[in-house]
mmCIF file of C-alpha atoms and ligand atoms in Angstrom:
data_model
loop_
_atom_site.group_PDB
_atom_site.id
_atom_site.type_symbol
_atom_site.label_atom_id
_atom_site.label_comp_id
_atom_site.label_asym_id
_atom_site.label_seq_id
_atom_site.Cartn_x
_atom_site.Cartn_y
_atom_site.Cartn_z
ATOM 1 C CA MET M 1 -60.636 14.937 7.967
ATOM 2 C CA GLN M 2 -62.979 15.886 5.152
ATOM 3 C CA GLN M 3 -66.429 14.502 6.244
ATOM 4 C CA THR M 4 -69.011 14.056 3.830
ATOM 5 C CA GLY M 5 -72.076 12.793 6.236
ATOM 6 C CA ARG M 6 -74.016 11.488 3.148
ATOM 7 C CA GLU M 7 -74.727 7.712 3.434
ATOM 8 C CA PRO M 8 -76.981 5.562 5.500
ATOM 9 C CA MET M 9 -75.431 3.752 8.462
ATOM 10 C CA THR M 10 -74.629 0.188 8.181
ATOM 11 C CA ALA M 11 -75.902 -2.619 10.184
ATOM 12 C CA ALA M 12 -73.677 -1.815 13.273
ATOM 13 C CA GLY M 13 -74.906 1.573 13.289
ATOM 14 C CA LYS M 14 -71.553 3.137 12.313
ATOM 15 C CA LYS M 15 -70.342 4.276 8.473
ATOM 16 C CA ARG M 16 -68.127 1.800 6.831
ATOM 17 C CA VAL M 17 -64.677 2.690 5.685
ATOM 18 C CA LEU M 18 -62.257 0.502 3.397
ATOM 19 C CA SER M 19 -58.789 1.199 2.430
ATOM 20 C CA GLY M 20 -55.610 -0.727 1.572
ATOM 21 C CA ILE M 21 -52.174 -0.294 0.812
ATOM 22 C CA THR M 22 -50.082 -1.978 -2.167
ATOM 23 C CA ALA M 23 -47.443 -4.336 -1.287
ATOM 24 C CA THR M 24 -44.651 -3.086 -3.694
ATOM 25 C CA GLY M 25 -42.403 -1.843 -1.213
ATOM 26 C CA ARG M 26 -41.445 -0.755 2.505
ATOM 27 C CA LEU M 27 -43.834 1.284 3.930
ATOM 28 C CA HIS M 28 -42.902 4.986 4.673
ATOM 29 C CA ILE M 29 -44.186 7.830 7.048
ATOM 30 C CA GLY M 30 -46.146 9.277 3.967
ATOM 31 C CA ASN M 31 -48.291 5.936 4.067
ATOM 32 C CA TYR M 32 -48.373 6.347 7.986
ATOM 33 C CA ILE M 33 -49.475 9.768 7.912
ATOM 34 C CA GLY M 34 -51.905 9.860 4.655
ATOM 35 C CA ALA M 35 -53.562 6.289 5.507
ATOM 36 C CA ILE M 36 -52.711 4.171 8.537
ATOM 37 C CA ASN M 37 -52.952 7.044 11.057
ATOM 38 C CA GLN M 38 -55.643 8.028 9.801
ATOM 39 C CA TRP M 39 -57.308 4.625 9.899
ATOM 40 C CA ALA M 40 -56.198 4.027 13.520
ATOM 41 C CA ASP M 41 -57.397 7.452 14.686
ATOM 42 C CA ASN M 42 -60.897 6.745 13.745
ATOM 43 C CA GLN M 43 -61.204 3.165 13.937
ATOM 44 C CA SER M 44 -63.856 3.094 16.569
ATOM 45 C CA GLU M 45 -66.073 5.709 14.917
ATOM 46 C CA TYR M 46 -66.346 3.566 11.738
ATOM 47 C CA GLU M 47 -66.704 -0.130 10.641
ATOM 48 C CA ASN M 48 -63.414 -0.870 9.230
ATOM 49 C CA PHE M 49 -62.300 -3.289 6.252
ATOM 50 C CA LEU M 50 -58.375 -2.672 5.800
ATOM 51 C CA PHE M 51 -56.250 -4.615 3.490
ATOM 52 C CA VAL M 52 -53.241 -5.282 1.816
ATOM 53 C CA ALA M 53 -53.143 -5.072 -2.153
ATOM 54 C CA ASP M 54 -50.840 -7.634 -3.018
ATOM 55 C CA LEU M 55 -52.726 -8.295 -6.525
ATOM 56 C CA HIS M 56 -51.988 -4.747 -7.187
ATOM 57 C CA ALA M 57 -48.591 -5.007 -6.797
ATOM 58 C CA LEU M 58 -48.288 -7.570 -9.664
ATOM 59 C CA THR M 59 -48.898 -4.786 -12.089
ATOM 60 C CA ILE M 60 -45.342 -4.131 -11.694
ATOM 61 C CA PRO M 61 -43.973 -7.430 -12.209
ATOM 62 C CA GLU M 62 -40.356 -6.156 -12.327
ATOM 63 C CA ALA M 63 -40.946 -4.897 -8.522
ATOM 64 C CA VAL M 64 -42.054 -7.935 -7.208
ATOM 65 C CA ALA M 65 -40.452 -10.804 -9.428
ATOM 66 C CA GLY M 66 -38.010 -12.881 -7.297
ATOM 67 C CA LYS M 67 -39.083 -11.408 -4.379
ATOM 68 C CA ASN M 68 -41.146 -13.136 -1.431
ATOM 69 C CA LEU M 69 -44.323 -11.175 -1.999
ATOM 70 C CA ARG M 70 -46.060 -13.322 0.619
ATOM 71 C CA ALA M 71 -43.443 -11.927 3.531
ATOM 72 C CA ARG M 72 -43.963 -8.472 2.286
ATOM 73 C CA VAL M 73 -47.578 -8.878 2.617
ATOM 74 C CA GLU M 74 -47.334 -10.108 6.170
ATOM 75 C CA GLU M 75 -44.618 -7.302 6.757
ATOM 76 C CA ILE M 76 -47.229 -4.835 6.109
ATOM 77 C CA PHE M 77 -50.165 -6.548 7.924
ATOM 78 C CA ALA M 78 -47.742 -6.653 11.047
ATOM 79 C CA LEU M 79 -47.365 -2.962 10.518
ATOM 80 C CA TYR M 80 -50.825 -2.244 10.389
ATOM 81 C CA LEU M 81 -51.060 -3.957 13.749
ATOM 82 C CA ALA M 82 -48.141 -2.160 15.294
ATOM 83 C CA CYS M 83 -49.325 0.938 13.933
ATOM 84 C CA GLY M 84 -52.561 0.698 16.651
ATOM 85 C CA ILE M 85 -55.065 -0.919 14.040
ATOM 86 C CA ASP M 86 -57.231 -3.155 16.359
ATOM 87 C CA PRO M 87 -58.346 -6.515 14.727
ATOM 88 C CA GLU M 88 -61.280 -6.320 17.055
ATOM 89 C CA GLN M 89 -62.401 -3.108 15.763
ATOM 90 C CA SER M 90 -61.345 -3.746 11.933
ATOM 91 C CA THR M 91 -61.451 -6.491 9.291
ATOM 92 C CA LEU M 92 -58.249 -7.156 8.281
ATOM 93 C CA PHE M 93 -57.191 -8.961 5.348
ATOM 94 C CA VAL M 94 -55.149 -9.752 2.416
ATOM 95 C CA GLN M 95 -56.705 -8.755 -1.250
ATOM 96 C CA SER M 96 -55.974 -12.021 -2.992
ATOM 97 C CA ASP M 97 -57.191 -14.146 -0.081
ATOM 98 C CA VAL M 98 -60.628 -12.848 -0.876
ATOM 99 C CA ALA M 99 -60.835 -14.392 -4.451
ATOM 100 C CA GLU M 100 -63.901 -12.046 -5.098
ATOM 101 C CA HIS M 101 -61.927 -9.406 -5.672
ATOM 102 C CA ALA M 102 -60.392 -10.730 -8.682
ATOM 103 C CA GLU M 103 -63.723 -11.808 -10.161
ATOM 104 C CA LEU M 104 -65.795 -8.563 -9.630
ATOM 105 C CA THR M 105 -62.723 -6.955 -11.217
ATOM 106 C CA TRP M 106 -63.617 -8.703 -14.752
ATOM 107 C CA LEU M 107 -67.397 -7.389 -14.451
ATOM 108 C CA LEU M 108 -65.807 -3.830 -13.684
ATOM 109 C CA THR M 109 -63.286 -3.941 -16.590
ATOM 110 C CA CYS M 110 -65.877 -4.884 -19.071
ATOM 111 C CA VAL M 111 -68.251 -1.658 -18.427
ATOM 112 C CA THR M 112 -64.836 0.701 -18.060
ATOM 113 C CA PRO M 113 -63.993 2.728 -21.167
ATOM 114 C CA VAL M 114 -60.312 2.349 -21.916
ATOM 115 C CA SER M 115 -60.041 6.094 -22.597
ATOM 116 C CA TRP M 116 -60.967 6.431 -18.623
ATOM 117 C CA LEU M 117 -58.098 4.243 -17.839
ATOM 118 C CA GLU M 118 -55.490 5.694 -20.343
ATOM 119 C CA ARG M 119 -56.397 8.948 -18.461
ATOM 120 C CA MET M 120 -55.245 8.183 -15.146
ATOM 121 C CA THR M 121 -52.156 9.839 -13.855
ATOM 122 C CA GLN M 122 -50.656 6.822 -12.403
ATOM 123 C CA PHE M 123 -51.069 5.065 -15.726
ATOM 124 C CA LYS M 124 -49.594 7.882 -17.442
ATOM 125 C CA THR M 125 -46.494 7.965 -14.945
ATOM 126 C CA LYS M 126 -45.829 4.563 -14.663
ATOM 127 C CA GLY M 127 -46.777 3.364 -18.019
ATOM 128 C CA LYS M 128 -45.123 5.780 -20.019
ATOM 129 C CA VAL M 129 -45.562 4.984 -23.775
ATOM 130 C CA ALA M 130 -42.014 4.107 -23.906
ATOM 131 C CA ASP M 131 -42.888 1.421 -21.307
ATOM 132 C CA VAL M 132 -45.848 0.482 -23.223
ATOM 133 C CA ASP M 133 -43.950 -0.136 -26.020
ATOM 134 C CA ALA M 134 -41.556 -2.266 -24.080
ATOM 135 C CA GLY M 135 -44.435 -4.514 -22.708
ATOM 136 C CA VAL M 136 -46.041 -3.194 -19.768
ATOM 137 C CA GLY M 137 -48.833 -5.391 -18.567
ATOM 138 C CA ALA M 138 -52.393 -4.817 -19.238
ATOM 139 C CA GLY M 139 -52.695 -5.036 -15.502
ATOM 140 C CA LEU M 140 -51.287 -1.438 -15.129
ATOM 141 C CA LEU M 141 -54.052 -0.122 -17.272
ATOM 142 C CA CYS M 142 -56.685 -2.238 -15.707
ATOM 143 C CA TYR M 143 -55.395 -1.224 -12.079
ATOM 144 C CA PRO M 144 -58.406 1.337 -11.586
ATOM 145 C CA ALA M 145 -60.960 -1.558 -12.281
ATOM 146 C CA LEU M 146 -59.171 -3.791 -9.475
ATOM 147 C CA GLN M 147 -59.348 -0.883 -7.151
ATOM 148 C CA ALA M 148 -62.893 -0.074 -7.806
ATOM 149 C CA ALA M 149 -63.636 -3.894 -7.258
ATOM 150 C CA ASP M 150 -61.720 -3.692 -3.805
ATOM 151 C CA ILE M 151 -64.186 -0.958 -2.726
ATOM 152 C CA LEU M 152 -67.626 -1.699 -4.226
ATOM 153 C CA LEU M 153 -67.610 -5.419 -2.926
ATOM 154 C CA TYR M 154 -67.950 -3.864 0.753
ATOM 155 C CA ASP M 155 -70.359 -0.697 0.018
ATOM 156 C CA PRO M 156 -68.256 1.625 2.119
ATOM 157 C CA ASP M 157 -69.367 4.998 2.888
ATOM 158 C CA LEU M 158 -65.788 6.621 2.859
ATOM 159 C CA VAL M 159 -62.214 5.610 1.601
ATOM 160 C CA PRO M 160 -59.494 7.238 3.737
ATOM 161 C CA VAL M 161 -56.485 7.541 1.637
ATOM 162 C CA GLY M 162 -53.670 10.202 0.910
ATOM 163 C CA GLU M 163 -54.263 12.842 -1.874
ATOM 164 C CA ASP M 164 -52.637 10.623 -4.600
ATOM 165 C CA GLN M 165 -55.538 8.342 -4.547
ATOM 166 C CA LYS M 166 -58.279 10.993 -4.887
ATOM 167 C CA GLN M 167 -58.208 10.142 -8.594
ATOM 168 C CA HIS M 168 -59.015 6.307 -8.053
ATOM 169 C CA VAL M 169 -61.833 6.993 -5.855
ATOM 170 C CA GLU M 170 -63.280 9.281 -8.520
ATOM 171 C CA ILE M 171 -62.917 6.798 -11.299
ATOM 172 C CA THR M 172 -64.466 4.354 -8.872
ATOM 173 C CA ARG M 173 -67.538 6.487 -8.337
ATOM 174 C CA ASP M 174 -67.632 6.571 -12.295
ATOM 175 C CA ILE M 175 -67.331 2.902 -12.953
ATOM 176 C CA SER M 176 -69.956 2.313 -9.965
ATOM 177 C CA GLN M 177 -72.596 4.534 -11.628
ATOM 178 C CA ARG M 178 -71.655 3.038 -15.153
ATOM 179 C CA PHE M 179 -72.680 -0.519 -13.876
ATOM 180 C CA ASN M 180 -75.579 0.907 -12.124
ATOM 181 C CA ALA M 181 -77.072 2.634 -15.286
ATOM 182 C CA MET M 182 -76.388 -0.320 -17.631
ATOM 183 C CA TYR M 183 -77.640 -3.223 -15.343
ATOM 184 C CA GLY M 184 -79.628 -1.907 -12.624
ATOM 185 C CA GLU M 185 -78.643 -0.100 -8.932
ATOM 186 C CA THR M 186 -75.975 -2.614 -7.259
ATOM 187 C CA PHE M 187 -73.263 -0.480 -5.939
ATOM 188 C CA LYS M 188 -72.828 2.434 -3.984
ATOM 189 C CA LEU M 189 -70.928 5.918 -4.577
ATOM 190 C CA PRO M 190 -68.285 5.931 -1.921
ATOM 191 C CA ASP M 191 -66.691 9.365 -0.880
ATOM 192 C CA VAL M 192 -62.754 9.891 -0.476
ATOM 193 C CA MET M 193 -61.461 10.973 2.915
ATOM 194 C CA ILE M 194 -58.197 12.822 3.002
ATOM 195 C CA PRO M 195 -56.541 14.010 5.882
ATOM 196 C CA LYS M 196 -56.817 18.072 6.162
ATOM 197 C CA SER M 197 -53.263 18.078 6.718
ATOM 198 C CA GLY M 198 -50.386 15.546 5.643
ATOM 199 C CA GLY M 199 -52.330 14.025 2.571
ATOM 200 C CA ARG M 200 -49.306 14.451 0.434
ATOM 201 C CA ILE M 201 -45.883 14.141 2.167
ATOM 202 C CA MET M 202 -43.064 15.009 -0.006
ATOM 203 C CA GLY M 203 -39.475 13.436 -0.631
ATOM 204 C CA LEU M 204 -36.929 14.607 1.976
ATOM 205 C CA ASP M 205 -34.244 14.621 -0.759
ATOM 206 C CA ASP M 206 -36.739 16.576 -3.150
ATOM 207 C CA PRO M 207 -39.611 18.223 -1.545
ATOM 208 C CA THR M 208 -41.307 18.766 -5.009
ATOM 209 C CA ALA M 209 -41.714 14.887 -5.557
ATOM 210 C CA LYS M 210 -44.421 13.037 -3.457
ATOM 211 C CA MET M 211 -42.490 10.748 -0.992
ATOM 212 C CA SER M 212 -42.672 7.192 -2.599
ATOM 213 C CA LYS M 213 -42.041 3.601 -1.956
ATOM 214 C CA SER M 214 -40.565 3.375 -5.675
ATOM 215 C CA THR M 215 -37.952 6.113 -5.085
ATOM 216 C CA ALA M 216 -37.313 5.017 -1.735
ATOM 217 C CA GLU M 217 -36.105 1.938 -2.914
ATOM 218 C CA LYS M 218 -33.354 3.667 -5.287
ATOM 219 C CA SER M 219 -32.603 6.662 -3.071
ATOM 220 C CA PRO M 220 -31.787 6.412 0.577
ATOM 221 C CA GLY M 221 -32.515 9.683 1.875
ATOM 222 C CA HIS M 222 -35.918 10.182 0.036
ATOM 223 C CA ALA M 223 -38.116 8.676 2.382
ATOM 224 C CA ILE M 224 -38.283 7.438 6.347
ATOM 225 C CA GLY M 225 -39.183 3.827 6.208
ATOM 226 C CA LEU M 226 -41.465 2.788 9.135
ATOM 227 C CA LEU M 227 -38.832 -0.037 9.897
ATOM 228 C CA ASP M 228 -35.713 1.941 9.123
ATOM 229 C CA PRO M 229 -32.987 2.036 11.903
ATOM 230 C CA ILE M 230 -33.883 4.906 14.035
ATOM 231 C CA GLY M 231 -30.197 6.336 13.441
ATOM 232 C CA GLN M 232 -30.645 6.140 9.835
ATOM 233 C CA ALA M 233 -34.187 8.015 9.980
ATOM 234 C CA ARG M 234 -32.649 10.660 12.280
ATOM 235 C CA LYS M 235 -29.896 11.057 9.741
ATOM 236 C CA SER M 236 -32.035 11.567 6.815
ATOM 237 C CA ILE M 237 -34.062 14.125 8.652
ATOM 238 C CA MET M 238 -31.104 16.005 9.529
ATOM 239 C CA ARG M 239 -30.233 15.829 5.565
ATOM 240 C CA ALA M 240 -33.610 16.819 4.330
ATOM 241 C CA VAL M 241 -33.633 19.749 1.564
ATOM 242 C CA THR M 242 -34.825 23.012 2.971
ATOM 243 C CA ASP M 243 -33.583 26.351 1.178
ATOM 244 C CA SER M 244 -30.365 28.557 1.099
ATOM 245 C CA LYS M 245 -31.599 30.466 4.129
ATOM 246 C CA SER M 246 -30.399 29.896 7.439
ATOM 247 C CA GLY M 247 -33.564 29.291 9.395
ATOM 248 C CA VAL M 248 -37.339 29.356 9.434
ATOM 249 C CA ASP M 249 -38.838 32.740 8.329
ATOM 250 C CA PHE M 250 -42.566 32.697 8.510
ATOM 251 C CA SER M 251 -42.706 36.430 7.278
ATOM 252 C CA ASP M 252 -41.574 35.182 3.568
ATOM 253 C CA GLU M 253 -42.844 32.294 1.713
ATOM 254 C CA LEU M 254 -41.308 29.086 3.312
ATOM 255 C CA ALA M 255 -39.719 26.635 0.895
ATOM 256 C CA PRO M 256 -41.372 23.611 0.109
ATOM 257 C CA GLY M 257 -38.856 21.366 2.029
ATOM 258 C CA VAL M 258 -39.667 23.595 5.081
ATOM 259 C CA THR M 259 -43.175 23.415 4.740
ATOM 260 C CA ASN M 260 -43.038 19.682 4.207
ATOM 261 C CA LEU M 261 -40.908 19.516 7.637
ATOM 262 C CA LEU M 262 -43.392 21.503 9.458
ATOM 263 C CA THR M 263 -46.348 19.285 8.133
ATOM 264 C CA ILE M 264 -44.469 15.945 9.359
ATOM 265 C CA PHE M 265 -43.988 17.525 12.687
ATOM 266 C CA GLU M 266 -47.453 18.911 13.225
ATOM 267 C CA CYS M 267 -48.600 15.263 12.038
ATOM 268 C CA PHE M 268 -46.329 13.292 14.366
ATOM 269 C CA THR M 269 -46.844 16.022 17.357
ATOM 270 C CA GLY M 270 -50.726 16.729 16.955
ATOM 271 C CA THR M 271 -49.875 20.529 16.916
ATOM 272 C CA THR M 272 -51.137 23.192 14.907
ATOM 273 C CA ARG M 273 -49.151 25.610 12.378
ATOM 274 C CA ASP M 274 -49.758 28.568 14.756
ATOM 275 C CA GLU M 275 -48.427 26.440 17.198
ATOM 276 C CA SER M 276 -45.556 25.705 15.040
ATOM 277 C CA ARG M 277 -44.871 29.478 14.057
ATOM 278 C CA GLU M 278 -44.632 30.339 17.777
ATOM 279 C CA ARG M 279 -42.013 27.627 18.265
ATOM 280 C CA PHE M 280 -40.084 27.658 15.101
ATOM 281 C CA ASP M 281 -40.029 31.153 13.958
ATOM 282 C CA GLY M 282 -36.639 32.910 13.256
ATOM 283 C CA ALA M 283 -35.133 29.212 14.437
ATOM 284 C CA GLY M 284 -32.231 27.787 12.561
ATOM 285 C CA TYR M 285 -32.961 24.749 10.267
ATOM 286 C CA GLY M 286 -30.900 22.583 12.691
ATOM 287 C CA VAL M 287 -33.482 23.359 15.205
ATOM 288 C CA LEU M 288 -36.396 22.297 12.952
ATOM 289 C CA LYS M 289 -34.815 19.165 11.738
ATOM 290 C CA GLY M 290 -33.808 18.056 15.334
ATOM 291 C CA ALA M 291 -37.638 18.563 16.600
ATOM 292 C CA VAL M 292 -38.464 16.743 13.473
ATOM 293 C CA ALA M 293 -35.937 13.850 14.146
ATOM 294 C CA ASP M 294 -37.058 13.751 18.035
ATOM 295 C CA ALA M 295 -40.968 12.953 16.978
ATOM 296 C CA VAL M 296 -40.490 10.855 14.119
ATOM 297 C CA THR M 297 -37.809 8.636 16.037
ATOM 298 C CA GLU M 298 -39.921 8.263 18.979
ATOM 299 C CA ARG M 299 -42.928 7.136 17.653
ATOM 300 C CA LEU M 300 -40.826 4.711 15.077
ATOM 301 C CA GLY M 301 -39.303 3.535 18.279
ATOM 302 C CA ASP M 302 -42.834 2.365 19.622
ATOM 303 C CA ILE M 303 -44.009 1.261 16.661
ATOM 304 C CA GLN M 304 -40.983 -1.154 15.979
ATOM 305 C CA ARG M 305 -41.065 -2.512 19.325
ATOM 306 C CA ARG M 306 -44.457 -3.566 18.977
ATOM 307 C CA TYR M 307 -43.724 -4.715 15.086
ATOM 308 C CA HIS M 308 -40.974 -7.120 16.219
ATOM 309 C CA ASP M 309 -43.473 -8.740 19.208
ATOM 310 C CA ILE M 310 -46.055 -9.083 16.351
ATOM 311 C CA ALA M 311 -44.106 -10.303 13.556
ATOM 312 C CA ASP M 312 -42.481 -12.759 15.814
ATOM 313 C CA ASP M 313 -45.921 -14.689 16.498
ATOM 314 C CA ARG M 314 -46.503 -16.044 13.054
ATOM 315 C CA THR M 315 -49.076 -18.363 14.406
ATOM 316 C CA HIS M 316 -51.259 -15.850 15.743
ATOM 317 C CA LEU M 317 -50.635 -13.341 12.783
ATOM 318 C CA ASN M 318 -51.859 -16.035 10.327
ATOM 319 C CA LYS M 319 -54.863 -16.830 12.489
ATOM 320 C CA LEU M 320 -55.811 -12.983 12.128
ATOM 321 C CA LEU M 321 -55.122 -13.311 8.288
ATOM 322 C CA THR M 322 -57.319 -16.267 8.072
ATOM 323 C CA GLN M 323 -60.528 -14.906 10.322
ATOM 324 C CA GLY M 324 -60.071 -11.379 8.456
ATOM 325 C CA ALA M 325 -60.594 -13.147 5.086
ATOM 326 C CA GLU M 326 -63.538 -15.037 6.388
ATOM 327 C CA ARG M 327 -65.193 -12.009 7.297
ATOM 328 C CA ALA M 328 -64.387 -10.013 4.435
ATOM 329 C CA ARG M 329 -65.588 -12.672 2.198
ATOM 330 C CA ASN M 330 -68.789 -12.795 4.155
ATOM 331 C CA LEU M 331 -69.682 -9.321 2.497
ATOM 332 C CA ALA M 332 -67.773 -9.748 -0.720
ATOM 333 C CA ALA M 333 -69.668 -12.964 -1.468
ATOM 334 C CA ASP M 334 -73.178 -11.216 -1.480
ATOM 335 C CA LYS M 335 -71.985 -8.318 -3.316
ATOM 336 C CA LEU M 336 -70.310 -10.442 -6.154
ATOM 337 C CA SER M 337 -73.669 -12.550 -6.553
ATOM 338 C CA GLN M 338 -75.848 -9.499 -6.561
ATOM 339 C CA ALA M 339 -73.566 -7.951 -9.490
ATOM 340 C CA TYR M 340 -73.604 -11.398 -11.401
ATOM 341 C CA ARG M 341 -77.482 -11.526 -11.105
ATOM 342 C CA ALA M 342 -77.328 -7.777 -12.149
ATOM 343 C CA ALA M 343 -75.418 -8.553 -15.090
ATOM 344 C CA GLY M 344 -77.560 -11.440 -15.967
ATOM 345 C CA LEU M 345 -75.256 -14.315 -15.320
ATOM 346 C CA ARG M 346 -77.433 -15.588 -12.493
HETATM 347 P P1 TYM T 401 -50.089 3.141 -2.345
HETATM 348 O O1 TYM T 401 -49.731 1.667 -1.488
HETATM 349 O O2 TYM T 401 -49.684 4.009 -2.920
HETATM 350 O O3 TYM T 401 -50.647 4.210 -0.690
HETATM 351 C C1 TYM T 401 -51.070 3.580 0.436
HETATM 352 C C2 TYM T 401 -51.637 4.548 0.860
HETATM 353 O O4 TYM T 401 -50.452 5.732 1.595
HETATM 354 C C3 TYM T 401 -51.251 6.752 0.946
HETATM 355 N N1 TYM T 401 -49.464 7.578 0.356
HETATM 356 C C4 TYM T 401 -49.486 8.779 1.128
HETATM 357 N N2 TYM T 401 -50.108 9.819 1.723
HETATM 358 C C5 TYM T 401 -49.055 10.838 2.058
HETATM 359 N N3 TYM T 401 -48.028 11.209 1.726
HETATM 360 C C6 TYM T 401 -47.607 10.511 0.348
HETATM 361 N N4 TYM T 401 -46.478 10.705 0.338
HETATM 362 C C7 TYM T 401 -47.982 9.119 0.235
HETATM 363 N N5 TYM T 401 -47.914 8.125 -0.398
HETATM 364 C C8 TYM T 401 -48.919 7.199 -0.092
HETATM 365 C C9 TYM T 401 -51.665 6.539 -0.177
HETATM 366 O O5 TYM T 401 -52.726 7.750 -1.012
HETATM 367 C C10 TYM T 401 -52.776 5.463 0.150
HETATM 368 O O6 TYM T 401 -53.685 5.997 0.937
HETATM 369 N N6 TYM T 401 -53.947 1.779 -4.990
HETATM 370 C C11 TYM T 401 -53.516 2.067 -3.621
HETATM 371 C C12 TYM T 401 -54.010 0.717 -2.893
HETATM 372 C C13 TYM T 401 -55.160 0.227 -2.858
HETATM 373 C C14 TYM T 401 -56.402 1.095 -2.393
HETATM 374 C C15 TYM T 401 -57.528 0.057 -2.771
HETATM 375 C C16 TYM T 401 -56.734 2.016 -1.635
HETATM 376 C C17 TYM T 401 -55.600 -0.935 -3.611
HETATM 377 N N7 TYM T 401 -57.395 -0.702 -3.490
HETATM 378 C C18 TYM T 401 -58.839 0.342 -2.329
HETATM 379 C C19 TYM T 401 -57.920 2.287 -1.208
HETATM 380 C C20 TYM T 401 -59.135 1.579 -1.651
HETATM 381 C C21 TYM T 401 -52.229 2.394 -3.520
HETATM 382 O O7 TYM T 401 -51.170 2.214 -4.426
HETATM 383 O O8 TYM T 401 -51.690 2.884 -2.648
#
């Protein structure tokens, strides 16, 4: 992990982390390696606030219209638990259950220059000019203000995410600074925390593109979903793009697809690159893929077994959701009042 060691500790004597996942699609091993697994690994060290971002999902209405978004939110929540997030150690909640997120967004939207929002890579890719003309919602442009509200409401020290979210944490710091400069010291400046390895898992079908939920919906061989049937997951790994060589050759530059498979293997087995070199140098790609498939499917099997038990008990799941939202609201309400007072509204 990139550690920063800067902020004062929280009341519990631990640094606070906050992070979330957008409910736009099925979770994949990139989300697991880049986010959930680092939350689970470090949860006893920190005070954790982890949530499902359902309001962010609405920024792409085409992706959610006609779908049962709440069911997807509950699926993700159950997956957090199945992946080892402990509700005793972490406050787990759904974004829209804590209305303060939407309220603070407005205050932050008003201090955020449009030019900062237009510069965001996500807006430039998802909201291309053509789409803007076709009527893309303003929510996509204002997405970073909502994300800044998610973060700043809880005064976290660290935001554990994959590499693609770095720019969002940076703009959150900028928005925080701007609000503080205009209205007086209100928000902290959180630091991003990205895993040393696995911060950007690439598509199996195209190792030059990040593994993503939206591409996974269109291209079956692109990602491994955490709930994919085990046989299908193995097949996608065995078909992963490498290069025209016959096997792993560490004396030469490795193809992006091979590096990606090695990274996945190392993240799932806790091995180092040196150990991989010893094990796979000179091995055929079939051997590497078989080892990756074994490691990934073993973990998926465990996650899926736990997931089915958890998801079957809706009463317990909903009780946890309610409790988590209450705990989150306690902090969020205080911070929102502080922000309203700073802005002269109270
Ligand atoms: P989202 O839902 O796109 O991704 C969730 C988490 O998974 C990480 N991730 C990856 N990591 C490695 N390799 C990949 N291929 C990969 N794809 C995704 C992401 O970096 C992220 O950590 N805007 C956020 C959700 C959000 C949020 C927040 C995060 C809303 N508010 C506040 C942190 C703090 C998003 O859409 O992530």
